[in-house]
Amino acid sequence: MALAVEQFATSLSLGVLAKATLLKKRVRFTLNALIVYRFDTYLPVPVWTPR
């Protein structure tokens, strides 16, 4: 089993990950969405109460 893991590790290069532009876009979008969500949790929302 270690042999298969070693082969996978040697075949994986950072150059391949650098070319994954779609993956980068998706990761950036997800991180930005999380940042906006966390920021919005601190904003007070006015509460409407019926009279």
PDB file of N, CA and C in Angstrom:
ATOM      1  N   MET A   1       0.828  -1.198   0.000  1.00  0.00           N
ATOM      2  CA  MET A   1       0.000   0.000   0.000  1.00  0.00           C
ATOM      3  C   MET A   1       0.860   1.245   0.000  1.00  0.00           C
ATOM      4  N   ALA A   2       1.979   1.209   0.708  1.00  0.00           N
ATOM      5  CA  ALA A   2       2.854   2.377   0.754  1.00  0.00           C
ATOM      6  C   ALA A   2       3.417   2.683  -0.625  1.00  0.00           C
ATOM      7  N   LEU A   3       3.570   1.670  -1.438  1.00  0.00           N
ATOM      8  CA  LEU A   3       4.103   1.881  -2.777  1.00  0.00           C
ATOM      9  C   LEU A   3       3.166   2.750  -3.604  1.00  0.00           C
ATOM     10  N   ALA A   4       1.867   2.509  -3.518  1.00  0.00           N
ATOM     11  CA  ALA A   4       0.894   3.305  -4.269  1.00  0.00           C
ATOM     12  C   ALA A   4       0.890   4.748  -3.787  1.00  0.00           C
ATOM     13  N   VAL A   5       1.023   4.939  -2.488  1.00  0.00           N
ATOM     14  CA  VAL A   5       1.058   6.292  -1.938  1.00  0.00           C
ATOM     15  C   VAL A   5       2.319   7.012  -2.386  1.00  0.00           C
ATOM     16  N   GLU A   6       3.422   6.316  -2.403  1.00  0.00           N
ATOM     17  CA  GLU A   6       4.679   6.919  -2.851  1.00  0.00           C
ATOM     18  C   GLU A   6       4.607   7.298  -4.325  1.00  0.00           C
ATOM     19  N   GLN A   7       3.999   6.452  -5.140  1.00  0.00           N
ATOM     20  CA  GLN A   7       3.862   6.772  -6.565  1.00  0.00           C
ATOM     21  C   GLN A   7       2.968   7.990  -6.765  1.00  0.00           C
ATOM     22  N   PHE A   8       1.910   8.071  -6.001  1.00  0.00           N
ATOM     23  CA  PHE A   8       1.017   9.221  -6.099  1.00  0.00           C
ATOM     24  C   PHE A   8       1.737  10.496  -5.685  1.00  0.00           C
ATOM     25  N   ALA A   9       2.502  10.430  -4.618  1.00  0.00           N
ATOM     26  CA  ALA A   9       3.213  11.610  -4.124  1.00  0.00           C
ATOM     27  C   ALA A   9       4.264  12.078  -5.108  1.00  0.00           C
ATOM     28  N   THR A  10       4.936  11.157  -5.778  1.00  0.00           N
ATOM     29  CA  THR A  10       5.962  11.555  -6.729  1.00  0.00           C
ATOM     30  C   THR A  10       5.351  12.091  -8.015  1.00  0.00           C
ATOM     31  N   SER A  11       4.173  11.591  -8.387  1.00  0.00           N
ATOM     32  CA  SER A  11       3.550  12.076  -9.621  1.00  0.00           C
ATOM     33  C   SER A  11       2.854  13.419  -9.421  1.00  0.00           C
ATOM     34  N   LEU A  12       2.548  13.763  -8.192  1.00  0.00           N
ATOM     35  CA  LEU A  12       1.881  15.026  -7.900  1.00  0.00           C
ATOM     36  C   LEU A  12       2.909  16.143  -7.870  1.00  0.00           C
ATOM     37  N   SER A  13       2.711  17.138  -8.681  1.00  0.00           N
ATOM     38  CA  SER A  13       3.639  18.265  -8.686  1.00  0.00           C
ATOM     39  C   SER A  13       2.876  19.557  -8.452  1.00  0.00           C
ATOM     40  N   LEU A  14       3.545  20.546  -7.923  1.00  0.00           N
ATOM     41  CA  LEU A  14       2.901  21.831  -7.654  1.00  0.00           C
ATOM     42  C   LEU A  14       2.583  22.585  -8.937  1.00  0.00           C
ATOM     43  N   GLY A  15       3.255  22.252 -10.004  1.00  0.00           N
ATOM     44  CA  GLY A  15       2.975  22.874 -11.292  1.00  0.00           C
ATOM     45  C   GLY A  15       1.580  22.564 -11.782  1.00  0.00           C
ATOM     46  N   VAL A  16       1.120  21.372 -11.531  1.00  0.00           N
ATOM     47  CA  VAL A  16      -0.227  20.980 -11.933  1.00  0.00           C
ATOM     48  C   VAL A  16      -1.247  21.772 -11.128  1.00  0.00           C
ATOM     49  N   LEU A  17      -0.988  21.946  -9.834  1.00  0.00           N
ATOM     50  CA  LEU A  17      -1.908  22.710  -9.007  1.00  0.00           C
ATOM     51  C   LEU A  17      -1.902  24.188  -9.381  1.00  0.00           C
ATOM     52  N   ALA A  18      -0.768  24.701  -9.834  1.00  0.00           N
ATOM     53  CA  ALA A  18      -0.681  26.103 -10.212  1.00  0.00           C
ATOM     54  C   ALA A  18      -1.506  26.399 -11.462  1.00  0.00           C
ATOM     55  N   LYS A  19      -1.704  25.398 -12.284  1.00  0.00           N
ATOM     56  CA  LYS A  19      -2.457  25.595 -13.525  1.00  0.00           C
ATOM     57  C   LYS A  19      -3.961  25.432 -13.335  1.00  0.00           C
ATOM     58  N   ALA A  20      -4.392  25.013 -12.189  1.00  0.00           N
ATOM     59  CA  ALA A  20      -5.812  24.759 -11.947  1.00  0.00           C
ATOM     60  C   ALA A  20      -6.526  26.077 -11.660  1.00  0.00           C
ATOM     61  N   THR A  21      -6.791  26.834 -12.700  1.00  0.00           N
ATOM     62  CA  THR A  21      -7.374  28.167 -12.529  1.00  0.00           C
ATOM     63  C   THR A  21      -8.821  28.092 -12.058  1.00  0.00           C
ATOM     64  N   LEU A  22      -9.570  27.119 -12.538  1.00  0.00           N
ATOM     65  CA  LEU A  22     -10.949  26.989 -12.111  1.00  0.00           C
ATOM     66  C   LEU A  22     -11.026  26.659 -10.620  1.00  0.00           C
ATOM     67  N   LEU A  23     -10.145  25.802 -10.171  1.00  0.00           N
ATOM     68  CA  LEU A  23     -10.107  25.461  -8.755  1.00  0.00           C
ATOM     69  C   LEU A  23      -9.751  26.682  -7.915  1.00  0.00           C
ATOM     70  N   LYS A  24      -8.802  27.478  -8.390  1.00  0.00           N
ATOM     71  CA  LYS A  24      -8.432  28.704  -7.665  1.00  0.00           C
ATOM     72  C   LYS A  24      -9.616  29.665  -7.565  1.00  0.00           C
ATOM     73  N   LYS A  25     -10.355  29.813  -8.660  1.00  0.00           N
ATOM     74  CA  LYS A  25     -11.517  30.711  -8.655  1.00  0.00           C
ATOM     75  C   LYS A  25     -12.567  30.239  -7.664  1.00  0.00           C
ATOM     76  N   ARG A  26     -12.796  28.940  -7.627  1.00  0.00           N
ATOM     77  CA  ARG A  26     -13.799  28.399  -6.716  1.00  0.00           C
ATOM     78  C   ARG A  26     -13.370  28.546  -5.259  1.00  0.00           C
ATOM     79  N   VAL A  27     -12.097  28.344  -4.986  1.00  0.00           N
ATOM     80  CA  VAL A  27     -11.602  28.491  -3.611  1.00  0.00           C
ATOM     81  C   VAL A  27     -11.691  29.944  -3.178  1.00  0.00           C
ATOM     82  N   ARG A  28     -11.306  30.866  -4.058  1.00  0.00           N
ATOM     83  CA  ARG A  28     -11.404  32.299  -3.732  1.00  0.00           C
ATOM     84  C   ARG A  28     -12.852  32.712  -3.477  1.00  0.00           C
ATOM     85  N   PHE A  29     -13.760  32.252  -4.322  1.00  0.00           N
ATOM     86  CA  PHE A  29     -15.166  32.592  -4.138  1.00  0.00           C
ATOM     87  C   PHE A  29     -15.678  32.075  -2.795  1.00  0.00           C
ATOM     88  N   THR A  30     -15.319  30.844  -2.461  1.00  0.00           N
ATOM     89  CA  THR A  30     -15.766  30.261  -1.198  1.00  0.00           C
ATOM     90  C   THR A  30     -15.206  31.027  -0.013  1.00  0.00           C
ATOM     91  N   LEU A  31     -13.936  31.369  -0.053  1.00  0.00           N
ATOM     92  CA  LEU A  31     -13.333  32.128   1.044  1.00  0.00           C
ATOM     93  C   LEU A  31     -13.956  33.519   1.163  1.00  0.00           C
ATOM     94  N   ASN A  32     -14.190  34.168   0.034  1.00  0.00           N
ATOM     95  CA  ASN A  32     -14.834  35.482   0.070  1.00  0.00           C
ATOM     96  C   ASN A  32     -16.253  35.398   0.620  1.00  0.00           C
ATOM     97  N   ALA A  33     -16.986  34.364   0.243  1.00  0.00           N
ATOM     98  CA  ALA A  33     -18.339  34.194   0.760  1.00  0.00           C
ATOM     99  C   ALA A  33     -18.320  33.974   2.271  1.00  0.00           C
ATOM    100  N   LEU A  34     -17.362  33.213   2.762  1.00  0.00           N
ATOM    101  CA  LEU A  34     -17.246  33.002   4.203  1.00  0.00           C
ATOM    102  C   LEU A  34     -16.885  34.285   4.940  1.00  0.00           C
ATOM    103  N   ILE A  35     -16.016  35.084   4.341  1.00  0.00           N
ATOM    104  CA  ILE A  35     -15.632  36.353   4.963  1.00  0.00           C
ATOM    105  C   ILE A  35     -16.836  37.288   5.041  1.00  0.00           C
ATOM    106  N   VAL A  36     -17.587  37.384   3.955  1.00  0.00           N
ATOM    107  CA  VAL A  36     -18.771  38.240   3.950  1.00  0.00           C
ATOM    108  C   VAL A  36     -19.787  37.734   4.966  1.00  0.00           C
ATOM    109  N   TYR A  37     -19.979  36.433   5.032  1.00  0.00           N
ATOM    110  CA  TYR A  37     -20.922  35.868   5.986  1.00  0.00           C
ATOM    111  C   TYR A  37     -20.504  36.182   7.421  1.00  0.00           C
ATOM    112  N   ARG A  38     -19.233  36.014   7.728  1.00  0.00           N
ATOM    113  CA  ARG A  38     -18.758  36.287   9.087  1.00  0.00           C
ATOM    114  C   ARG A  38     -18.870  37.777   9.420  1.00  0.00           C
ATOM    115  N   PHE A  39     -18.623  38.636   8.448  1.00  0.00           N
ATOM    116  CA  PHE A  39     -18.756  40.076   8.672  1.00  0.00           C
ATOM    117  C   PHE A  39     -20.212  40.457   8.911  1.00  0.00           C
ATOM    118  N   ASP A  40     -21.113  39.856   8.132  1.00  0.00           N
ATOM    119  CA  ASP A  40     -22.533  40.180   8.263  1.00  0.00           C
ATOM    120  C   ASP A  40     -23.127  39.720   9.583  1.00  0.00           C
ATOM    121  N   THR A  41     -22.537  38.755  10.229  1.00  0.00           N
ATOM    122  CA  THR A  41     -23.090  38.301  11.508  1.00  0.00           C
ATOM    123  C   THR A  41     -22.923  39.352  12.597  1.00  0.00           C
ATOM    124  N   TYR A  42     -22.003  40.288  12.422  1.00  0.00           N
ATOM    125  CA  TYR A  42     -21.776  41.325  13.412  1.00  0.00           C
ATOM    126  C   TYR A  42     -22.598  42.588  13.167  1.00  0.00           C
ATOM    127  N   LEU A  43     -23.263  42.681  12.032  1.00  0.00           N
ATOM    128  CA  LEU A  43     -24.064  43.856  11.732  1.00  0.00           C
ATOM    129  C   LEU A  43     -25.420  43.755  12.420  1.00  0.00           C
ATOM    130  N   PRO A  44     -25.811  44.794  13.142  1.00  0.00           N
ATOM    131  CA  PRO A  44     -27.123  44.746  13.781  1.00  0.00           C
ATOM    132  C   PRO A  44     -28.243  44.925  12.751  1.00  0.00           C
ATOM    133  N   VAL A  45     -29.299  44.188  12.932  1.00  0.00           N
ATOM    134  CA  VAL A  45     -30.443  44.255  12.038  1.00  0.00           C
ATOM    135  C   VAL A  45     -31.589  44.892  12.803  1.00  0.00           C
ATOM    136  N   PRO A  46     -32.185  45.955  12.272  1.00  0.00           N
ATOM    137  CA  PRO A  46     -33.318  46.559  12.986  1.00  0.00           C
ATOM    138  C   PRO A  46     -34.498  45.591  13.026  1.00  0.00           C
ATOM    139  N   VAL A  47     -35.101  45.509  14.177  1.00  0.00           N
ATOM    140  CA  VAL A  47     -36.220  44.581  14.357  1.00  0.00           C
ATOM    141  C   VAL A  47     -37.513  45.364  14.214  1.00  0.00           C
ATOM    142  N   TRP A  48     -38.387  44.886  13.367  1.00  0.00           N
ATOM    143  CA  TRP A  48     -39.687  45.525  13.160  1.00  0.00           C
ATOM    144  C   TRP A  48     -40.681  44.907  14.130  1.00  0.00           C
ATOM    145  N   THR A  49     -41.316  45.741  14.899  1.00  0.00           N
ATOM    146  CA  THR A  49     -42.334  45.250  15.834  1.00  0.00           C
ATOM    147  C   THR A  49     -43.672  45.887  15.450  1.00  0.00           C
ATOM    148  N   PRO A  50     -44.686  45.074  15.353  1.00  0.00           N
ATOM    149  CA  PRO A  50     -46.018  45.625  14.997  1.00  0.00           C
ATOM    150  C   PRO A  50     -46.581  46.468  16.144  1.00  0.00           C
ATOM    151  N   ARG A  51     -47.368  47.480  15.787  1.00  0.00           N
ATOM    152  CA  ARG A  51     -47.943  48.360  16.805  1.00  0.00           C
ATOM    153  C   ARG A  51     -49.302  47.907  17.224  1.00  0.00           C
TER     154      ARG A  51
END
